[in-house]
Short mmCIF file of C-alpha atoms and ligand atoms in Angstrom, two decimals:
data_model
loop_
_atom_site.label_atom_id
_atom_site.label_comp_id
_atom_site.label_asym_id
_atom_site.label_seq_id
_atom_site.Cartn_x
_atom_site.Cartn_y
_atom_site.Cartn_z
CA MET A 1 -15.86 -5.24 -4.20
CA ALA A 2 -12.33 -4.30 -3.99
CA GLN A 3 -10.69 -1.48 -5.85
CA ILE A 4 -8.22 -2.82 -8.16
CA SER A 5 -5.04 -0.39 -9.64
CA THR A 6 -5.47 0.65 -12.90
CA ILE A 7 -1.44 -0.65 -13.60
CA ALA A 8 -0.44 -4.54 -13.24
CA TYR A 9 3.29 -5.81 -13.93
CA TYR A 10 2.44 -8.58 -16.58
CA ASP A 11 5.51 -10.88 -18.17
CA GLY A 12 8.46 -8.15 -17.51
CA HIS A 13 6.41 -4.99 -17.95
CA ILE A 14 4.20 -2.33 -16.40
CA VAL A 15 1.17 -2.44 -18.35
CA ASN A 16 -3.01 -1.28 -18.39
CA HIS A 17 -4.47 -4.19 -16.25
CA ALA A 18 -7.06 -4.91 -19.08
CA ASP A 19 -4.36 -5.31 -21.31
CA ALA A 20 -3.05 -8.06 -18.94
CA SER A 21 -5.15 -11.04 -20.92
CA LEU A 22 -3.68 -15.23 -21.33
CA PRO A 23 -4.95 -16.53 -24.69
CA ILE A 24 -7.05 -18.86 -24.59
CA THR A 25 -5.60 -21.68 -25.55
CA SER A 26 -3.42 -21.30 -22.45
CA SER A 27 -3.24 -24.38 -19.67
CA ALA A 28 -3.75 -21.44 -17.51
CA VAL A 29 -7.77 -20.51 -18.84
CA LEU A 30 -8.21 -24.27 -20.23
CA TYR A 31 -7.39 -26.10 -16.44
CA GLY A 32 -7.08 -23.17 -14.04
CA MET A 33 -2.84 -24.21 -13.21
CA SER A 34 -1.20 -21.25 -12.08
CA VAL A 35 -0.45 -20.40 -9.01
CA TYR A 36 -0.44 -17.48 -6.44
CA THR A 37 -0.48 -16.14 -3.45
CA VAL A 38 -1.73 -12.62 -1.99
CA ALA A 39 0.32 -10.54 0.34
CA LEU A 40 -0.21 -7.59 2.72
CA LEU A 41 1.45 -3.55 1.56
CA SER A 42 0.91 -1.59 4.61
CA HIS A 43 1.49 1.85 4.11
CA THR A 44 3.00 4.06 7.14
CA PRO A 45 4.85 7.10 7.89
CA ASN A 46 7.67 5.79 7.37
CA GLY A 47 7.17 3.64 4.46
CA LEU A 48 5.60 0.61 2.16
CA TYR A 49 6.45 -2.27 4.26
CA GLY A 50 6.00 -5.77 2.11
CA PHE A 51 4.65 -8.57 5.00
CA ARG A 52 6.56 -11.84 5.03
CA LEU A 53 7.56 -12.01 1.86
CA GLY A 54 10.04 -14.20 1.43
CA ASP A 55 7.63 -16.92 2.68
CA HIS A 56 4.69 -15.91 0.11
CA PHE A 57 7.53 -15.73 -2.44
CA ARG A 58 8.59 -19.33 -1.58
CA ARG A 59 4.79 -20.85 -1.50
CA LEU A 60 4.52 -19.89 -4.99
CA ARG A 61 7.17 -22.23 -6.09
CA GLU A 62 6.49 -24.80 -4.00
CA SER A 63 3.37 -24.70 -5.07
CA ALA A 64 4.54 -23.91 -9.09
CA ALA A 65 6.74 -27.72 -8.26
CA MET A 66 4.33 -29.35 -6.09
CA ILE A 67 2.31 -29.81 -9.86
CA GLY A 68 4.91 -29.98 -11.50
CA MET A 69 5.18 -26.70 -13.20
CA ARG A 70 8.83 -27.69 -13.32
CA ASP A 71 10.38 -24.04 -14.73
CA ALA A 72 7.95 -21.80 -12.76
CA ASP A 73 11.18 -21.81 -10.09
CA TYR A 74 11.35 -17.33 -9.50
CA SER A 75 14.07 -16.59 -7.78
CA ASP A 76 13.14 -14.48 -4.22
CA GLU A 77 14.92 -11.29 -6.88
CA HIS A 78 13.26 -11.71 -9.74
CA LEU A 79 9.90 -11.27 -7.77
CA SER A 80 10.66 -8.98 -5.59
CA ASN A 81 12.18 -7.29 -8.46
CA ALA A 82 8.84 -7.52 -10.36
CA LEU A 83 6.90 -6.04 -7.35
CA GLN A 84 9.25 -2.97 -6.70
CA LEU A 85 8.42 -1.93 -9.70
CA LEU A 86 4.98 -2.30 -9.86
CA VAL A 87 4.32 -0.27 -6.82
CA ARG A 88 6.66 1.88 -7.71
CA ALA A 89 4.52 2.64 -10.77
CA VAL A 90 1.82 2.80 -8.00
CA ALA A 91 2.50 4.39 -5.43
CA PRO A 92 0.59 3.06 -3.22
CA THR A 93 -1.17 5.55 -0.92
CA ARG A 94 -3.21 2.85 1.60
CA ASP A 95 -3.05 -0.75 2.21
CA MET A 96 -2.48 -2.41 -0.61
CA PHE A 97 -3.13 -7.22 -1.53
CA ALA A 98 -0.71 -7.53 -4.01
CA ARG A 99 -1.73 -10.51 -6.13
CA ILE A 100 1.28 -12.38 -7.27
CA THR A 101 0.38 -15.28 -10.18
CA ILE A 102 2.57 -17.63 -12.42
CA HIS A 103 0.48 -18.83 -14.85
CA ALA A 104 0.82 -21.93 -17.41
CA THR A 105 0.42 -20.45 -20.79
CA ALA A 106 1.24 -22.66 -23.98
CA ASP A 107 0.54 -22.79 -27.31
CA ILE A 108 -0.67 -26.66 -27.97
CA PRO A 109 -2.93 -27.65 -24.51
CA GLY A 110 -2.57 -30.54 -23.05
CA VAL A 111 -3.23 -31.84 -19.44
CA ARG A 112 0.39 -31.89 -18.79
CA THR A 113 2.23 -29.56 -16.60
CA ALA A 114 5.74 -29.88 -17.53
CA GLY A 115 7.41 -27.45 -20.57
CA ILE A 116 4.58 -25.25 -20.71
CA THR A 117 6.11 -21.47 -20.31
CA PRO A 118 5.63 -19.62 -16.76
CA LYS A 119 4.02 -15.91 -17.19
CA LEU A 120 4.41 -14.10 -14.32
CA SER A 121 1.72 -11.46 -13.35
CA ILE A 122 1.09 -8.96 -10.27
CA PHE A 123 -1.50 -6.45 -9.28
CA LEU A 124 -2.40 -4.35 -6.15
CA TYR A 125 -6.26 -4.05 -4.91
CA ASP A 126 -7.10 -2.47 -2.03
CA ALA A 127 -7.09 -4.83 1.06
CA THR A 128 -10.42 -4.59 2.74
CA ALA A 129 -11.26 -7.77 5.28
CA ILE A 130 -12.48 -10.71 3.44
CA LEU A 131 -14.24 -11.52 6.51
CA PRO A 132 -16.61 -9.14 8.95
CA MET A 133 -14.20 -8.48 11.67
CA ASP A 134 -17.64 -9.04 14.64
CA GLY A 135 -17.80 -11.89 14.81
CA ALA A 136 -18.38 -13.96 10.97
CA SER A 137 -20.93 -17.23 10.94
CA LEU A 138 -19.88 -20.41 10.02
CA LYS A 139 -21.65 -23.45 8.45
CA THR A 140 -20.20 -25.97 7.24
CA SER A 141 -19.37 -27.20 3.89
CA THR A 142 -21.40 -29.83 1.84
CA PHE A 143 -18.62 -30.06 -0.46
CA ARG A 144 -15.34 -31.63 1.07
CA ARG A 145 -11.82 -30.53 1.01
CA THR A 146 -9.82 -31.39 -1.61
CA ARG A 147 -7.94 -34.55 -0.79
CA ASP A 148 -4.00 -33.86 -0.62
CA ASP A 149 -4.14 -36.94 -3.08
CA ALA A 150 -6.61 -35.31 -5.49
CA ILE A 151 -5.60 -31.96 -6.01
CA PRO A 152 -3.38 -30.91 -2.77
CA ALA A 153 -5.07 -27.79 -0.68
CA ARG A 154 -1.01 -26.91 0.34
CA ALA A 155 -0.67 -26.13 -3.19
CA LYS A 156 -2.15 -22.56 -4.06
CA VAL A 157 -3.64 -23.37 -7.06
CA ASN A 158 -5.76 -21.85 -9.31
CA GLY A 159 -8.09 -24.43 -10.16
CA ALA A 160 -8.36 -26.04 -6.48
CA TYR A 161 -10.55 -22.80 -5.47
CA VAL A 162 -13.26 -24.19 -7.13
CA ASN A 163 -13.70 -25.62 -3.89
CA SER A 164 -13.80 -23.24 -1.82
CA CYS A 165 -16.14 -21.16 -4.97
CA LEU A 166 -18.59 -23.63 -4.61
CA ALA A 167 -18.27 -23.37 -1.20
CA LYS A 168 -18.29 -20.81 0.28
CA GLN A 169 -21.50 -19.68 -2.39
CA ASP A 170 -23.61 -22.60 -1.14
CA ALA A 171 -22.68 -21.23 2.40
CA MET A 172 -23.36 -17.08 1.54
CA ASP A 173 -26.78 -18.58 0.09
CA SER A 174 -27.67 -20.28 3.40
CA GLY A 175 -27.20 -16.81 5.06
CA CYS A 176 -23.89 -17.74 6.86
CA ASP A 177 -20.14 -14.57 5.86
CA ASP A 178 -18.45 -18.69 5.27
CA ALA A 179 -18.03 -22.28 4.60
CA LEU A 180 -16.09 -23.97 7.28
CA PHE A 181 -14.43 -27.47 5.05
CA LEU A 182 -14.06 -31.13 6.57
CA ASN A 183 -11.76 -32.82 5.16
CA HIS A 184 -12.51 -36.67 3.67
CA ASP A 185 -11.69 -38.30 6.72
CA GLY A 186 -14.62 -36.15 8.03
CA PHE A 187 -12.15 -33.79 10.44
CA VAL A 188 -11.71 -30.02 10.45
CA SER A 189 -9.86 -28.69 8.04
CA GLU A 190 -10.16 -24.82 7.37
CA LEU A 191 -12.19 -21.98 5.59
CA THR A 192 -12.60 -21.04 2.09
CA ALA A 193 -9.78 -19.02 1.81
CA ALA A 194 -8.45 -19.06 5.77
CA ASN A 195 -7.33 -21.34 8.20
CA ILE A 196 -9.20 -21.58 11.92
CA PHE A 197 -7.58 -21.10 14.85
CA LEU A 198 -9.79 -22.97 18.60
CA VAL A 199 -9.32 -22.10 22.11
CA ARG A 200 -10.45 -24.43 25.13
CA ASP A 201 -8.74 -24.36 27.94
CA ASN A 202 -6.69 -21.53 27.47
CA THR A 203 -5.30 -23.47 24.59
CA LEU A 204 -4.38 -23.27 20.72
CA ILE A 205 -6.00 -25.74 18.81
CA THR A 206 -5.57 -26.07 15.10
CA PRO A 207 -5.78 -28.58 12.91
CA ASP A 208 -2.58 -29.57 11.48
CA THR A 209 -0.36 -29.97 8.28
CA ALA A 210 -1.89 -33.28 7.49
CA SER A 211 -5.70 -31.88 7.64
CA ASP A 212 -5.26 -30.58 3.45
CA ILE A 213 -4.53 -27.27 4.97
CA LEU A 214 -3.43 -24.69 3.38
CA GLU A 215 -0.05 -23.93 5.50
CA GLY A 216 -0.57 -20.11 5.79
CA ILE A 217 1.59 -18.01 6.50
CA THR A 218 -0.53 -15.60 9.25
CA ARG A 219 -1.63 -19.25 10.79
CA ARG A 220 2.65 -19.54 11.89
CA THR A 221 2.45 -16.28 12.59
CA ILE A 222 -0.07 -16.56 14.98
CA ILE A 223 1.69 -20.00 16.20
CA ASP A 224 5.04 -19.00 16.39
CA ALA A 225 3.89 -15.63 18.36
CA ALA A 226 1.14 -18.02 20.45
CA LEU A 227 4.99 -20.23 21.59
CA ARG A 228 6.73 -16.99 22.09
CA ASP A 229 4.23 -15.40 24.75
CA GLY A 230 4.71 -19.20 26.79
CA ILE A 231 0.61 -19.97 25.72
CA THR A 232 -0.21 -23.81 24.52
CA VAL A 233 -0.15 -24.44 20.40
CA CYS A 234 -1.81 -27.69 19.59
CA GLU A 235 -1.74 -28.12 15.93
CA ARG A 236 -3.80 -31.44 15.70
CA ARG A 237 -6.85 -33.29 13.66
CA VAL A 238 -10.29 -31.32 15.09
CA ALA A 239 -13.48 -33.04 15.59
CA LEU A 240 -16.37 -30.53 14.22
CA THR A 241 -18.16 -30.60 17.98
CA GLU A 242 -14.96 -29.95 19.01
CA VAL A 243 -15.46 -26.48 17.40
CA TYR A 244 -19.23 -26.34 18.76
CA THR A 245 -17.84 -26.32 21.96
CA ALA A 246 -14.84 -24.20 21.71
CA ASP A 247 -14.81 -21.29 24.02
CA GLU A 248 -13.23 -18.87 21.18
CA VAL A 249 -12.50 -19.36 17.27
CA PHE A 250 -11.24 -17.45 14.69
CA ALA A 251 -10.39 -17.20 11.37
CA CYS A 252 -6.66 -16.06 9.83
CA GLY A 253 -5.70 -15.03 6.58
CA THR A 254 -3.49 -12.60 5.27
CA SER A 255 -7.38 -11.23 3.39
CA THR A 256 -8.89 -12.24 6.93
CA PHE A 257 -6.79 -11.04 9.05
CA VAL A 258 -7.92 -11.89 12.14
CA ALA A 259 -11.98 -13.06 11.86
CA PRO A 260 -13.93 -13.82 15.00
CA ILE A 261 -16.26 -16.45 14.20
CA THR A 262 -19.45 -16.42 16.42
CA SER A 263 -21.41 -18.75 15.43
CA VAL A 264 -21.10 -22.27 12.96
CA ASP A 265 -23.81 -24.37 12.22
CA HIS A 266 -26.38 -21.49 13.95
CA ARG A 267 -24.65 -22.57 17.26
CA CYS A 268 -23.47 -19.72 18.87
CA ILE A 269 -19.14 -20.20 19.82
CA GLY A 270 -18.73 -19.10 24.01
CA ASP A 271 -20.99 -16.14 24.79
CA GLY A 272 -21.05 -14.98 21.10
CA THR A 273 -18.94 -12.29 21.67
CA ILE A 274 -14.56 -11.30 20.43
CA GLY A 275 -12.68 -13.36 23.25
CA VAL A 276 -9.38 -13.21 24.87
CA GLN A 277 -7.63 -15.12 23.15
CA THR A 278 -8.42 -13.81 19.86
CA ARG A 279 -7.73 -10.07 20.71
CA TRP A 280 -4.67 -11.21 21.35
CA ALA A 281 -3.70 -13.37 17.95
CA LYS A 282 -5.47 -9.52 16.19
CA GLU A 283 -3.02 -7.55 18.19
CA ILE A 284 -0.14 -9.93 17.52
CA LEU A 285 -0.36 -10.22 13.97
CA THR A 286 -1.04 -6.27 13.36
CA THR A 287 2.50 -5.70 15.72
CA ALA A 288 4.28 -8.46 14.01
CA GLN A 289 2.99 -7.19 10.42
CA ARG A 290 4.96 -3.95 11.57
CA THR A 291 7.78 -5.84 13.24
CA ASP A 292 11.15 -4.90 11.22
CA ASN A 293 12.40 -8.80 10.99
CA GLU A 294 9.03 -9.27 9.62
CA TYR A 295 8.38 -7.28 6.67
CA THR A 296 10.62 -5.46 3.21
CA THR A 297 10.23 -1.77 2.79
CA LEU A 298 8.94 -1.81 -0.64
CA LEU A 299 8.54 1.85 -1.32
N1 PMP B 301 -6.14 -21.56 3.89
C1 PMP B 301 -7.11 -20.58 2.51
C2 PMP B 301 -7.37 -21.71 1.37
C3 PMP B 301 -6.48 -19.42 1.41
O1 PMP B 301 -6.73 -19.41 -0.10
C4 PMP B 301 -6.18 -18.56 2.50
C5 PMP B 301 -5.20 -17.87 1.49
N2 PMP B 301 -4.04 -18.14 1.33
C6 PMP B 301 -4.53 -18.99 3.58
C7 PMP B 301 -5.81 -20.66 4.39
C8 PMP B 301 -4.10 -18.00 4.79
O2 PMP B 301 -2.92 -18.02 4.15
P1 PMP B 301 -2.58 -16.28 4.63
O3 PMP B 301 -1.96 -16.60 5.78
O4 PMP B 301 -0.92 -17.34 3.82
O5 PMP B 301 -3.45 -15.63 3.54
#
């Protein structure tokens, strides 16, 4: 279990994280009506860097707007000040993840999304990767990815993560590290908390943004770097058997970094080792996290 900072930011204050609690009557507790993001804070000799925070803040606002939390329009400045307040109080000495959540509260709950008071919370925890870095195994999930017209995967909504919990537990019970979601059309979508890339004939292929995925910030970082480095990238629908026959497969996300996938449904991917493009993706992500136009200095 990753270690969590003992203090947290909650609704304008720095508090003990155990005291940052929501009423049992809140829509956040009753219906999972909260939106969140997780950002990497890198501890370096030159300071503490927050990776692509502007993108995280925008996605958080867009997630709230998509599900109709109309009163949760926190500005970059507001979110940044809150994070700064916590970071100064914790003064991390190692890499951390910052989980930033907007919770919907309501005195008289009901299944609605507007007119409910938002509350912002942030806590930090150790930046430990959630998948093995030396080759992870996937199982195609029997649970399909929630459709865009049910609960959009594009919005990072806490309640929607029941879908991920079901799939992840099922995969782990079967002895695999994570699940591979198909969408309702039967095409590859993503993992439970990461995006997926395939390499076939030196081309990077990833499910497009209409494949019921979360539009990952790490995914975007890899696509941008590939375009810059002259690597062909294709965002399109992906069939499961393309994954089985790929030369390489890797997962990417803030909490996954770049994780090589060496088996899917007990089929070996490529030669079962970490491929050249996967190593390239790992390297460019580490470089991007230390590149000054990609990060904000927090401490
Ligand atoms: N898909 C899902 C379902 C996720 O939960 C995450 C983690 N936020 C990702 C993809 C990767 O997104 P990001 O690169 O922004 O962390």
